[in-house]
Amino acid sequence: MDPGRIPFPAHPLQAVILDWAGTTVDFGSRAPTKVFIEIFRQRGVKITAAEARGPMGRAKRDHIAAVAAVPRVSEAWTKKHGKPPVDADIQAMYDDFLPLQKETLSGDSDVIPGVAEAIDECRRMGLAIGSTTGYTRELMEVVAPIAAAGGYAPDVLICSDDVSAGRPAPWMNLHAAERLGVFPLSSIVVVDDTPVGITAGLNAGCWTVAVSETGNALGLSAQEVAELDEQQRAGRLAEIGRGFLEIGAHFVIRGVRELPELLRRINTLITGAAA
C-alpha cells in the first residue's frame, strides 16, 4: 500500500479482529494440515501438505471440498474409488475430521510467542480485541482455554458455525464487529495468515494485515523457521508478502508481535488524513 494514502474515510482505529491458527496460536498452522492429510489417507488418497494448506482459512467442510476438487486429488480419488468424490464423501470426511482434529488440538494450540504481549499493548492503545476462526465452536472449546492459559483471551470469538457462510464471505468479521459494538468497519483492522482471510477482511470493508512468518503461507514451526539461513528466510517471506499485497492486503507483517507498531503507523496516517 502507498504509505501516504489511506483507502477509507479517516476514522481512528477502534478494534482488531484476529484469526486463530497461524496468527495467534499454532505457529505454522500445523494442526489442521496434519488432519486434512490424514482423513484423505484413510480413504486411500495421498495429498501433499501444499494441497492440504491451499484452502486454509475456510470453514473446514468447505476446505475439504476444495481439496477434493483439486484436479490431481480428484483424479487420485477416482482411480482409487472408481468415481470422483461426491457430497456424501465430503460429509463423511468432515464427520471424521471433527473428532480427529479435536484430539490433536491440545498439542498444537500454544500461543505464538509475542502475541500475548502485543495484544496487551493493543488494549493499552484502547482497542477492542475480536477474533474469528475456521474452526467450529466445539473445536474452539479445546483451543480457547489453552490460549487463555498462555495469556491470550480476545473479547469476542466468532466461529465458522456461528454464521451462514465462512470466509471469504465477510460475515464472521461483521458479526465480530457487532458483538464488539464497533463501527464503522473502516475503524477495524483484520489480521489473518491466509489469502481467504484477507479477502474476507476486504469484503467487510476493514483494514487488512497479512501475517507471513508464523502462518500457513510459510507453514513451518518456530524451530524450523529459526533453522533457515537469514537469506533463505528473507527470500521466502518477501515472496509471501508480495502474494498477499497482490490480493489486496494493506500491510504485511511477520507476526502479531509487530502489530502494535503497525497500528500506530496506521493511526498516524488517519490523523494526517483527517487534519
XYZ file of N, CA and C in Angstrom:
825
model
N 0.844 -1.205 0.000
C 0.000 0.000 0.000
C 0.871 1.243 0.000
N 0.430 2.253 -0.694
C 1.108 3.553 -0.671
C 0.997 4.123 0.738
N 2.133 4.267 1.471
C 2.072 4.718 2.864
C 1.556 6.128 3.033
N 1.426 6.862 1.949
C 0.921 8.221 2.067
C -0.573 8.340 1.840
N -1.242 7.221 1.542
C -2.668 7.264 1.245
C -3.396 6.259 2.117
N -4.665 6.516 2.394
C -5.480 5.549 3.106
C -6.702 5.231 2.243
N -7.194 3.994 2.316
C -8.261 3.572 1.410
C -9.660 3.883 1.899
N -9.793 4.474 3.094
C -11.101 4.695 3.687
C -11.224 6.139 4.189
N -12.442 6.579 4.490
C -12.587 7.833 5.233
C -11.818 7.750 6.551
N -11.372 8.879 7.043
C -10.473 8.899 8.196
C -11.227 8.664 9.505
N -11.211 7.425 9.978
C -11.804 7.071 11.261
C -10.732 6.434 12.147
N -10.487 6.969 13.339
C -9.487 6.360 14.226
C -9.790 4.889 14.477
N -8.746 4.099 14.608
C -8.922 2.673 14.837
C -9.585 2.415 16.192
N -10.525 1.467 16.193
C -11.223 1.106 17.419
C -11.039 -0.351 17.819
N -10.725 -1.219 16.850
C -10.683 -2.646 17.159
C -9.778 -3.389 16.204
N -9.340 -4.555 16.653
C -8.595 -5.509 15.842
C -9.346 -6.832 15.898
N -9.493 -7.482 14.737
C -10.104 -8.811 14.679
C -9.054 -9.758 14.120
N -8.678 -10.740 14.919
C -7.574 -11.624 14.555
C -8.053 -13.049 14.306
N -7.428 -13.694 13.337
C -7.588 -15.123 13.114
C -6.907 -15.887 14.258
N -7.124 -17.182 14.290
C -6.503 -18.021 15.324
C -5.291 -18.793 14.780
N -5.492 -20.020 14.256
C -4.354 -20.868 13.868
C -3.454 -20.166 12.860
N -2.176 -20.068 13.203
C -1.195 -19.437 12.329
C -1.042 -17.951 12.551
N -2.014 -17.352 13.250
C -1.966 -15.914 13.522
C -1.705 -15.652 14.995
N -2.492 -16.261 15.858
C -2.315 -16.053 17.300
C -1.909 -17.327 18.039
N -2.278 -18.490 17.494
C -1.885 -19.772 18.092
C -1.364 -20.689 16.987
N -0.724 -21.786 17.386
C -0.292 -22.824 16.443
C 0.643 -22.254 15.382
N 1.860 -21.958 15.783
C 2.877 -21.418 14.877
C 3.006 -22.348 13.665
N 2.801 -21.799 12.476
C 2.882 -22.584 11.253
C 1.570 -23.201 10.820
N 0.504 -23.007 11.610
C -0.818 -23.565 11.304
C -0.700 -25.039 10.932
N -0.103 -25.811 11.826
C 0.226 -27.194 11.520
C -0.869 -28.183 11.920
N -1.661 -27.833 12.936
C -2.667 -28.780 13.426
C -3.682 -29.175 12.352
N -4.334 -28.223 11.666
C -5.318 -28.646 10.661
C -4.684 -29.344 9.473
N -3.475 -28.961 9.094
C -2.822 -29.573 7.937
C -2.669 -31.068 8.135
N -2.210 -31.473 9.300
C -1.995 -32.891 9.585
C -3.293 -33.677 9.485
N -4.385 -33.087 9.953
C -5.648 -33.817 9.964
C -6.234 -33.921 8.555
N -6.121 -32.866 7.750
C -6.599 -32.958 6.369
C -5.861 -34.069 5.621
N -4.554 -34.149 5.799
C -3.777 -35.211 5.156
C -4.260 -36.579 5.619
N -4.536 -36.708 6.906
C -4.932 -38.000 7.476
C -6.288 -38.474 6.986
N -7.282 -37.587 6.896
C -8.612 -38.064 6.504
C -8.638 -38.511 5.042
N -7.798 -37.922 4.204
C -7.696 -38.414 2.828
C -6.901 -39.724 2.796
N -5.852 -39.809 3.617
C -5.058 -41.041 3.668
C -5.925 -42.226 4.069
N -6.839 -42.008 5.029
C -7.712 -43.082 5.474
C -8.588 -43.627 4.347
N -8.752 -42.841 3.298
C -9.557 -43.268 2.142
C -8.689 -43.638 0.945
N -7.406 -43.869 1.227
C -6.512 -44.359 0.199
C -6.033 -43.319 -0.781
N -6.158 -42.036 -0.432
C -5.749 -40.952 -1.323
C -4.691 -40.109 -0.609
N -3.523 -40.037 -1.214
C -2.440 -39.260 -0.633
C -2.497 -37.834 -1.153
N -2.546 -36.865 -0.235
C -2.464 -35.461 -0.626
C -1.204 -34.856 -0.025
N -0.693 -33.844 -0.673
C 0.516 -33.184 -0.192
C 0.163 -32.127 0.845
N 1.176 -31.694 1.582
C 0.954 -30.612 2.543
C 0.496 -29.343 1.832
N 1.054 -29.091 0.641
C 0.652 -27.890 -0.109
C -0.818 -27.977 -0.509
N -1.264 -29.158 -0.929
C -2.678 -29.336 -1.284
C -3.567 -29.183 -0.061
N -3.116 -29.716 1.073
C -3.891 -29.597 2.307
C -3.987 -28.148 2.763
N -2.936 -27.372 2.536
C -2.893 -25.988 3.003
C -3.589 -25.010 2.052
N -3.772 -25.401 0.809
C -4.268 -24.471 -0.201
C -5.500 -23.677 0.193
N -6.585 -24.315 0.675
C -7.798 -23.564 1.023
C -7.838 -23.094 2.477
N -6.702 -23.106 3.178
C -6.697 -22.816 4.618
C -7.353 -21.467 4.897
N -8.126 -21.454 5.974
C -8.860 -20.261 6.372
C -10.353 -20.407 6.143
N -10.726 -21.310 5.242
C -12.150 -21.545 5.001
C -12.742 -22.377 6.132
N -14.076 -22.397 6.216
C -14.749 -23.341 7.103
C -14.288 -24.737 6.715
N -14.155 -25.627 7.688
C -13.453 -26.881 7.445
C -14.162 -27.800 6.444
N -15.475 -27.818 6.407
C -16.150 -28.625 5.387
C -15.874 -28.061 3.998
N -15.926 -26.747 3.871
C -15.607 -26.107 2.597
C -14.158 -26.401 2.195
N -13.290 -26.438 3.185
C -11.879 -26.724 2.940
C -11.713 -28.127 2.356
N -12.366 -29.101 2.969
C -12.275 -30.483 2.482
C -12.789 -30.578 1.049
N -13.908 -29.919 0.783
C -14.470 -29.934 -0.568
C -13.504 -29.323 -1.570
N -12.835 -28.237 -1.177
C -11.897 -27.576 -2.084
C -10.695 -28.467 -2.387
N -10.183 -29.174 -1.378
C -9.067 -30.095 -1.613
C -9.509 -31.229 -2.532
N -10.698 -31.775 -2.287
C -11.198 -32.875 -3.119
C -11.396 -32.460 -4.563
N -11.624 -31.169 -4.791
C -11.857 -30.669 -6.146
C -10.562 -30.371 -6.900
N -9.422 -30.398 -6.224
C -8.144 -30.211 -6.913
C -8.013 -31.312 -7.966
N -7.733 -30.969 -9.218
C -7.724 -31.989 -10.273
C -6.885 -33.226 -9.958
N -5.675 -33.044 -9.430
C -4.845 -34.209 -9.139
C -5.459 -35.079 -8.065
N -6.045 -34.434 -7.028
C -6.669 -35.186 -5.935
C -7.916 -35.905 -6.431
N -8.726 -35.213 -7.226
C -9.927 -35.841 -7.769
C -9.578 -37.035 -8.651
N -8.511 -36.897 -9.418
C -8.067 -37.996 -10.271
C -7.607 -39.189 -9.441
N -6.853 -38.911 -8.374
C -6.388 -39.988 -7.497
C -7.560 -40.663 -6.801
N -8.544 -39.859 -6.396
C -9.749 -40.411 -5.749
C -10.494 -41.328 -6.733
N -10.645 -40.856 -7.955
C -11.358 -41.642 -8.967
C -10.634 -42.954 -9.255
N -9.327 -42.902 -9.304
C -8.536 -44.112 -9.536
C -8.723 -45.110 -8.399
N -8.838 -44.609 -7.170
C -8.989 -45.479 -6.009
C -10.418 -45.993 -5.860
N -11.425 -45.131 -6.094
C -12.805 -45.471 -5.759
C -13.707 -45.676 -6.977
N -13.181 -45.427 -8.165
C -13.967 -45.675 -9.361
C -14.869 -44.540 -9.777
N -14.891 -43.470 -9.018
C -15.697 -42.296 -9.359
C -15.156 -41.095 -8.595
N -15.415 -39.878 -9.095
C -14.947 -38.684 -8.381
C -15.640 -38.546 -7.024
N -15.047 -37.816 -6.109
C -15.684 -37.601 -4.810
C -16.976 -36.805 -4.953
N -18.008 -37.229 -4.215
C -19.301 -36.549 -4.234
C -19.575 -35.965 -2.853
N -20.700 -35.268 -2.731
C -21.015 -34.569 -1.489
C -21.040 -35.506 -0.283
N -21.542 -36.723 -0.485
C -21.578 -37.674 0.624
C -20.170 -38.013 1.108
N -19.215 -38.072 0.191
C -17.825 -38.328 0.576
C -17.266 -37.159 1.374
N -17.586 -35.944 0.943
C -17.130 -34.748 1.663
C -17.688 -34.746 3.077
N -18.977 -35.049 3.207
C -19.600 -35.055 4.523
C -18.986 -36.129 5.420
N -18.712 -37.297 4.847
C -18.117 -38.373 5.639
C -16.734 -37.974 6.145
N -15.948 -37.317 5.287
C -14.629 -36.863 5.733
C -14.744 -35.774 6.787
N -15.713 -34.880 6.611
C -15.924 -33.830 7.612
C -16.328 -34.441 8.954
N -17.186 -35.438 8.911
C -17.598 -36.106 10.152
C -16.403 -36.743 10.847
N -15.449 -37.250 10.075
C -14.244 -37.827 10.660
C -13.256 -36.743 11.093
N -13.266 -35.635 10.373
C -12.320 -34.551 10.664
C -12.513 -34.003 12.071
N -13.765 -33.735 12.451
C -14.018 -33.033 13.711
C -13.444 -33.756 14.926
N -13.765 -35.049 15.147
C -13.191 -35.705 16.335
C -11.675 -35.864 16.259
N -11.156 -36.106 15.046
C -9.709 -36.266 14.906
C -8.997 -34.945 15.178
N -9.552 -33.844 14.672
C -8.952 -32.543 14.942
C -9.020 -32.203 16.425
N -10.126 -32.543 17.047
C -10.279 -32.260 18.475
C -9.223 -32.995 19.292
N -8.890 -34.219 18.869
C -7.870 -34.999 19.574
C -6.493 -34.355 19.473
N -6.200 -33.744 18.339
C -4.851 -33.225 18.102
C -4.649 -31.798 18.587
N -5.727 -31.070 18.794
C -5.598 -29.642 19.083
C -4.876 -29.355 20.395
N -5.045 -30.228 21.368
C -4.457 -29.945 22.676
C -2.936 -29.835 22.609
N -2.330 -30.479 21.615
C -0.880 -30.411 21.494
C -0.393 -29.394 20.485
N -1.329 -28.698 19.824
C -0.930 -27.790 18.742
C -1.620 -26.440 18.831
N -1.907 -25.979 20.041
C -2.650 -24.723 20.165
C -1.964 -23.711 21.067
N -0.654 -23.853 21.238
C 0.065 -22.893 22.074
C 0.022 -21.506 21.446
N -0.016 -20.500 22.300
C 0.024 -19.113 21.826
C 1.383 -18.844 21.182
N 1.373 -18.208 20.030
C 2.603 -17.877 19.319
C 3.392 -16.843 20.135
N 4.690 -17.023 20.275
C 5.491 -16.073 21.066
C 5.285 -14.632 20.602
N 5.109 -13.753 21.580
C 4.932 -12.329 21.312
C 3.489 -11.889 21.162
N 2.567 -12.849 20.994
C 1.164 -12.487 20.777
C 0.547 -11.879 22.027
N 0.706 -12.531 23.166
C 0.074 -12.036 24.390
C 0.533 -10.614 24.702
N 1.817 -10.364 24.552
C 2.356 -9.034 24.841
C 1.831 -7.999 23.843
N 1.732 -8.396 22.568
C 1.228 -7.473 21.550
C -0.231 -7.123 21.797
N -1.035 -8.109 22.180
C -2.452 -7.860 22.440
C -2.618 -6.974 23.674
N -1.791 -7.186 24.688
C -1.826 -6.299 25.861
C -1.547 -4.860 25.443
N -0.589 -4.675 24.534
C -0.262 -3.336 24.058
C -1.423 -2.747 23.259
N -2.083 -3.584 22.463
C -3.257 -3.109 21.717
C -4.346 -2.633 22.671
N -4.543 -3.353 23.740
C -5.551 -2.941 24.733
C -5.152 -1.617 25.380
N -3.857 -1.438 25.647
C -3.410 -0.166 26.226
C -3.625 0.982 25.244
N -3.681 0.662 23.965
C -3.965 1.671 22.939
C -5.460 1.961 22.832
N -6.253 1.267 23.633
C -7.694 1.497 23.651
C -8.476 0.688 22.636
N -7.861 -0.349 22.071
C -8.508 -1.142 21.032
C -9.231 -2.354 21.614
N -10.411 -2.632 21.096
C -11.122 -3.867 21.422
C -10.512 -5.009 20.603
N -10.611 -6.215 21.132
C -9.968 -7.368 20.501
C -11.021 -8.420 20.149
N -11.239 -8.601 18.862
C -12.133 -9.651 18.388
C -11.343 -10.762 17.728
N -12.025 -11.884 17.439
C -11.351 -12.992 16.764
C -12.350 -13.791 15.941
N -11.846 -14.384 14.863
C -12.645 -15.270 14.021
C -11.814 -16.501 13.688
N -12.494 -17.598 13.329
C -11.774 -18.830 13.028
C -12.574 -19.730 12.109
N -11.856 -20.522 11.316
C -12.489 -21.555 10.513
C -12.853 -22.775 11.322
N -12.403 -22.836 12.582
C -12.788 -23.922 13.481
C -14.238 -23.750 13.938
N -14.862 -24.851 14.290
C -16.210 -24.811 14.859
C -16.136 -24.438 16.340
N -17.291 -24.136 16.901
C -17.372 -23.806 18.326
C -16.883 -24.982 19.175
N -17.209 -26.190 18.781
C -16.787 -27.378 19.533
C -15.268 -27.488 19.571
N -14.619 -27.237 18.439
C -13.162 -27.299 18.409
C -12.538 -26.186 19.236
N -13.151 -25.003 19.212
C -12.601 -23.891 19.982
C -12.759 -24.078 21.478
N -13.624 -24.986 21.891
C -13.721 -25.307 23.318
C -12.441 -25.960 23.812
N -11.651 -26.513 22.891
C -10.331 -27.047 23.234
C -9.286 -25.948 23.142
N -9.328 -25.160 22.078
C -8.269 -24.192 21.800
C -8.302 -22.989 22.742
N -9.490 -22.414 22.959
C -9.589 -21.158 23.708
C -9.019 -21.252 25.117
N -9.303 -22.322 25.890
C -8.712 -22.388 27.239
C -7.188 -22.483 27.222
N -6.636 -23.178 26.219
C -5.174 -23.266 26.110
C -4.591 -21.887 25.835
N -5.250 -21.150 24.939
C -4.785 -19.797 24.624
C -4.894 -18.888 25.848
N -6.000 -18.997 26.574
C -6.178 -18.164 27.767
C -5.088 -18.444 28.795
N -4.740 -19.717 28.948
C -3.665 -20.073 29.877
C -2.329 -19.509 29.414
N -2.198 -19.285 28.098
C -0.977 -18.709 27.548
C -1.006 -17.203 27.458
N -2.071 -16.582 27.997
C -2.129 -15.127 28.068
C -2.921 -14.447 26.983
N -3.616 -15.220 26.150
C -4.390 -14.612 25.067
C -5.864 -14.978 25.192
N -6.712 -13.973 25.417
C -8.155 -14.172 25.527
C -8.864 -12.977 24.902
N -9.273 -13.084 23.640
C -9.943 -11.958 22.970
C -11.295 -11.655 23.603
N -11.805 -10.458 23.354
C -13.108 -10.063 23.893
C -14.242 -10.836 23.242
N -14.072 -11.199 21.980
C -15.135 -11.845 21.195
C -14.516 -12.964 20.357
N -15.222 -14.086 20.285
C -14.814 -15.210 19.443
C -15.976 -15.599 18.538
N -15.755 -15.528 17.229
C -16.757 -15.943 16.252
C -16.213 -17.154 15.494
N -17.003 -18.237 15.470
C -16.586 -19.485 14.836
C -17.307 -19.672 13.504
N -16.808 -20.616 12.717
C -17.373 -20.833 11.380
C -18.829 -21.263 11.434
N -19.216 -21.959 12.497
C -20.612 -22.404 12.587
C -21.513 -21.386 13.282
N -21.003 -20.193 13.513
C -21.833 -19.108 14.066
C -22.480 -18.275 12.959
N -22.071 -18.496 11.703
C -22.536 -17.659 10.593
C -23.022 -18.540 9.443
N -23.681 -17.915 8.487
C -24.263 -18.675 7.372
C -23.227 -19.139 6.370
N -22.102 -18.454 6.281
C -21.034 -18.830 5.350
C -19.708 -18.321 5.891
N -18.677 -19.146 5.752
C -17.354 -18.759 6.226
C -16.620 -17.898 5.222
N -15.342 -17.685 5.461
C -14.502 -16.909 4.570
C -14.523 -17.516 3.159
N -14.471 -16.700 2.112
C -14.167 -15.264 2.064
C -15.365 -14.336 2.311
N -16.531 -14.890 2.635
C -17.660 -14.026 2.998
C -17.273 -13.180 4.214
N -17.843 -11.997 4.358
C -17.442 -11.087 5.436
C -18.136 -11.351 6.762
N -19.040 -12.340 6.812
C -19.985 -12.423 7.928
C -19.329 -12.593 9.291
N -18.253 -13.364 9.387
C -17.624 -13.510 10.702
C -17.085 -12.176 11.193
N -16.471 -11.411 10.295
C -15.959 -10.093 10.692
C -17.095 -9.151 11.081
N -18.187 -9.187 10.319
C -19.323 -8.322 10.632
C -19.954 -8.714 11.962
N -20.059 -10.014 12.204
C -20.638 -10.494 13.468
C -19.741 -10.103 14.638
N -18.417 -10.210 14.436
C -17.485 -9.811 15.491
C -17.612 -8.322 15.786
N -17.713 -7.509 14.725
C -17.876 -6.061 14.921
C -19.147 -5.751 15.682
N -20.215 -6.456 15.330
C -21.488 -6.257 16.038
C -21.352 -6.609 17.512
N -20.720 -7.738 17.786
C -20.539 -8.165 19.175
C -19.647 -7.196 19.947
N -18.663 -6.638 19.268
C -17.778 -5.659 19.912
C -18.448 -4.305 20.063
N -19.510 -4.063 19.267
C -20.173 -2.761 19.281
C -19.359 -1.691 18.597
N -18.628 -2.069 17.525
C -17.710 -1.147 16.865
C -18.146 -0.897 15.427
N -18.221 0.344 15.044
C -18.417 0.739 13.649
C -17.870 2.160 13.502
N -17.559 2.625 12.287
C -17.679 1.926 11.014
C -16.632 0.823 10.880
N -16.816 -0.026 9.887
C -15.893 -1.143 9.679
C -14.499 -0.658 9.302
N -14.399 0.558 8.775
C -13.089 1.106 8.426
C -12.282 1.519 9.646
N -12.847 1.364 10.835
C -12.086 1.599 12.065
C -11.579 0.292 12.671
N -11.687 -0.802 11.893
C -11.288 -2.132 12.356
C -10.165 -2.657 11.474
N -9.215 -3.334 12.090
C -8.121 -3.990 11.380
C -8.305 -5.495 11.495
N -8.369 -6.191 10.360
C -8.448 -7.648 10.322
C -7.050 -8.203 10.080
N -6.645 -9.157 10.916
C -5.306 -9.749 10.825
C -5.461 -11.241 10.553
N -4.827 -11.735 9.491
C -5.009 -13.135 9.091
C -3.771 -13.634 8.372
N -3.598 -14.959 8.355
C -2.426 -15.540 7.706
C -2.760 -16.249 6.404
N -4.005 -16.090 5.898
C -4.391 -16.763 4.664
C -4.987 -15.767 3.667
N -4.844 -16.039 2.370
C -5.474 -15.173 1.375
C -6.978 -15.063 1.552
N -7.646 -16.176 1.867
C -9.106 -16.131 2.013
C -9.502 -15.278 3.209
N -8.658 -15.262 4.247
C -8.943 -14.420 5.403
C -8.758 -12.949 5.096
N -7.733 -12.633 4.317
C -7.535 -11.244 3.887
C -8.694 -10.797 3.010
N -9.127 -11.660 2.107
C -10.260 -11.324 1.242
C -11.517 -11.086 2.062
N -11.731 -11.883 3.087
C -12.899 -11.691 3.959
C -12.836 -10.338 4.653
N -11.635 -9.921 5.071
C -11.489 -8.607 5.681
C -11.774 -7.489 4.702
N -11.284 -7.633 3.484
C -11.563 -6.635 2.455
C -13.045 -6.578 2.138
N -13.686 -7.747 2.072
C -15.120 -7.796 1.790
C -15.945 -7.134 2.886
N -15.391 -7.085 4.089
C -16.082 -6.434 5.202
C -15.811 -4.935 5.244
N -14.887 -4.450 4.418
C -14.566 -3.031 4.426
C -13.605 -2.630 5.524
N -12.748 -3.577 5.942
C -11.797 -3.324 7.028
C -10.385 -3.140 6.474
N -9.530 -2.535 7.295
C -8.101 -2.619 7.052
C -7.707 -4.092 7.128
N -6.735 -4.523 6.316
C -6.281 -5.909 6.382
C -4.771 -5.966 6.536
N -4.339 -6.837 7.447
C -2.919 -7.041 7.717
C -2.645 -8.538 7.593
N -1.753 -8.913 6.713
C -1.403 -10.312 6.496
C -0.188 -10.687 7.333
N -0.196 -11.902 7.825
C 0.902 -12.444 8.623
C 1.685 -13.429 7.755
N 2.992 -13.232 7.638
C 3.783 -14.035 6.701
C 4.606 -15.140 7.350
N 5.167 -14.905 8.523
C 6.159 -15.836 9.062
C 5.550 -16.924 9.933
N 4.545 -16.601 10.730
C 4.027 -17.562 11.712
C 2.882 -18.404 11.174
N 2.457 -18.148 9.930
C 1.213 -18.734 9.477
C 1.313 -19.818 8.426
N 0.175 -20.026 7.779
C 0.010 -21.102 6.817
C 0.881 -20.913 5.580
N 1.134 -19.679 5.170
C 1.861 -19.442 3.923
C 3.278 -20.003 3.983
N 3.974 -19.791 5.087
C 5.304 -20.369 5.262
C 5.188 -21.806 5.758
N 4.287 -22.026 6.717
C 3.945 -23.384 7.143
C 5.020 -24.117 7.913
N 5.893 -23.388 8.585
C 6.976 -24.010 9.340
C 6.800 -23.765 10.832
N 7.306 -24.677 11.633
C 7.309 -24.472 13.076
C 8.311 -23.379 13.427
N 8.237 -22.891 14.658
C 9.175 -21.862 15.100
C 10.612 -22.356 15.001
N 10.839 -23.620 15.355
C 12.190 -24.180 15.280
C 12.666 -24.261 13.834
N 11.781 -24.681 12.933
C 12.148 -24.768 11.518
C 12.462 -23.394 10.934
N 11.696 -22.385 11.350
C 11.981 -21.024 10.892
C 13.354 -20.583 11.386
N 13.655 -20.879 12.650
C 14.940 -20.487 13.219
C 16.108 -21.170 12.513
N 15.871 -22.341 11.955
C 16.939 -23.094 11.285
C 17.202 -22.622 9.858
N 16.303 -21.809 9.293
C 16.533 -21.253 7.964
C 17.665 -20.231 8.031
N 18.531 -20.215 7.007
C 19.519 -19.142 6.999
C 18.800 -17.837 6.665
N 19.392 -16.742 7.077
C 18.714 -15.445 7.013
C 18.307 -15.075 5.586
N 19.169 -15.357 4.627
C 18.862 -15.014 3.242
C 17.694 -15.846 2.716
N 17.675 -17.131 3.037
C 16.594 -18.003 2.593
C 15.269 -17.575 3.207
N 15.300 -17.267 4.494
C 14.070 -16.839 5.166
C 13.563 -15.520 4.587
N 14.469 -14.575 4.386
C 14.065 -13.278 3.843
C 13.447 -13.435 2.453
N 14.038 -14.302 1.626
C 13.512 -14.505 0.285
C 12.120 -15.105 0.297
N 11.908 -16.095 1.148
C 10.596 -16.740 1.207
C 9.544 -15.790 1.761
N 9.905 -15.013 2.778
C 8.944 -14.068 3.346
C 8.612 -12.955 2.357
N 9.604 -12.518 1.585
C 9.348 -11.484 0.578
C 8.363 -11.994 -0.469
N 8.534 -13.239 -0.892
C 7.618 -13.827 -1.882
C 6.208 -13.939 -1.321
N 6.099 -14.391 -0.071
C 4.787 -14.498 0.577
C 4.142 -13.122 0.688
N 4.928 -12.128 1.083
C 4.406 -10.778 1.227
C 3.882 -10.223 -0.089
N 4.616 -10.464 -1.168
C 4.155 -9.995 -2.478
C 2.813 -10.624 -2.843
N 2.660 -11.903 -2.525
C 1.400 -12.578 -2.822
C 0.236 -11.959 -2.069
N 0.448 -11.636 -0.809
C -0.617 -11.014 -0.024
C -0.957 -9.618 -0.550
N 0.055 -8.848 -0.882
C -0.195 -7.498 -1.401
C -0.930 -7.543 -2.740
N -0.634 -8.547 -3.546
C -1.294 -8.672 -4.846
C -2.797 -8.927 -4.711
N -3.211 -9.596 -3.631
C -4.649 -9.855 -3.459
C -5.339 -8.720 -2.700
N -4.568 -7.702 -2.302
C -5.190 -6.523 -1.710
C -4.894 -6.243 -0.262
N -4.071 -7.061 0.394
C -3.714 -6.764 1.786
C -3.092 -5.371 1.864
N -3.481 -4.625 2.883
C -2.942 -3.270 3.027
C -1.511 -3.287 3.562
N -1.221 -4.237 4.432
C 0.112 -4.350 5.018
C 0.431 -5.822 5.257
N 1.718 -6.132 5.360
C 2.190 -7.471 5.712
C 3.171 -7.342 6.862
N 2.992 -8.177 7.885
C 3.927 -8.243 9.000
C 4.372 -9.695 9.166
N 5.483 -9.895 9.823
C 5.942 -11.276 10.026
C 5.067 -12.010 11.040
N 4.666 -11.302 12.079
C 3.839 -11.914 13.109
C 3.135 -10.854 13.920
N 2.192 -11.284 14.750
C 1.388 -10.351 15.544
C 2.257 -9.531 16.489
N 3.433 -10.037 16.811
C 4.339 -9.266 17.677
C 4.651 -7.892 17.086
N 4.548 -7.746 15.753
C 4.822 -6.473 15.087
C 3.578 -5.604 14.939
N 2.429 -6.099 15.394
C 1.174 -5.403 15.133
C 1.055 -4.039 15.811
N 1.380 -3.881 17.103
C 1.185 -2.562 17.735
C 1.908 -1.429 17.006
N 3.142 -1.667 16.590
C 3.882 -0.623 15.869
C 3.173 -0.262 14.575
N 2.668 -1.278 13.858
C 1.958 -1.004 12.613
C 0.678 -0.224 12.878
N -0.050 -0.565 13.917
C -1.291 0.138 14.222
C -1.028 1.604 14.540
N 0.070 1.885 15.198
C 0.416 3.284 15.453
C 0.694 4.012 14.136
N 1.324 3.323 13.188
C 1.570 3.920 11.873
C 0.250 4.219 11.159
N -0.684 3.266 11.237
C -1.976 3.472 10.571
C -2.716 4.645 11.200
N -2.698 4.714 12.514
C -3.365 5.839 13.179
C -2.727 7.173 12.803
N -1.413 7.176 12.574
C -0.747 8.403 12.140
C -1.225 8.801 10.753
N -1.377 7.803 9.852
C -1.918 8.092 8.522
C -3.327 8.659 8.610
N -4.147 8.058 9.467
C -5.526 8.505 9.619
C -5.583 9.920 10.179
N -4.762 10.198 11.188
C -4.742 11.532 11.794
C -4.326 12.582 10.761
N -3.330 12.216 9.937
C -2.896 13.142 8.907
C -3.960 13.405 7.863
N -4.711 12.341 7.517
C -5.772 12.497 6.520
C -6.927 13.338 7.047
N -7.139 13.246 8.359
C -8.260 13.989 8.958
C -7.922 15.448 9.202
N -6.632 15.765 9.214
C -6.210 17.143 9.531
C -6.616 18.123 8.429
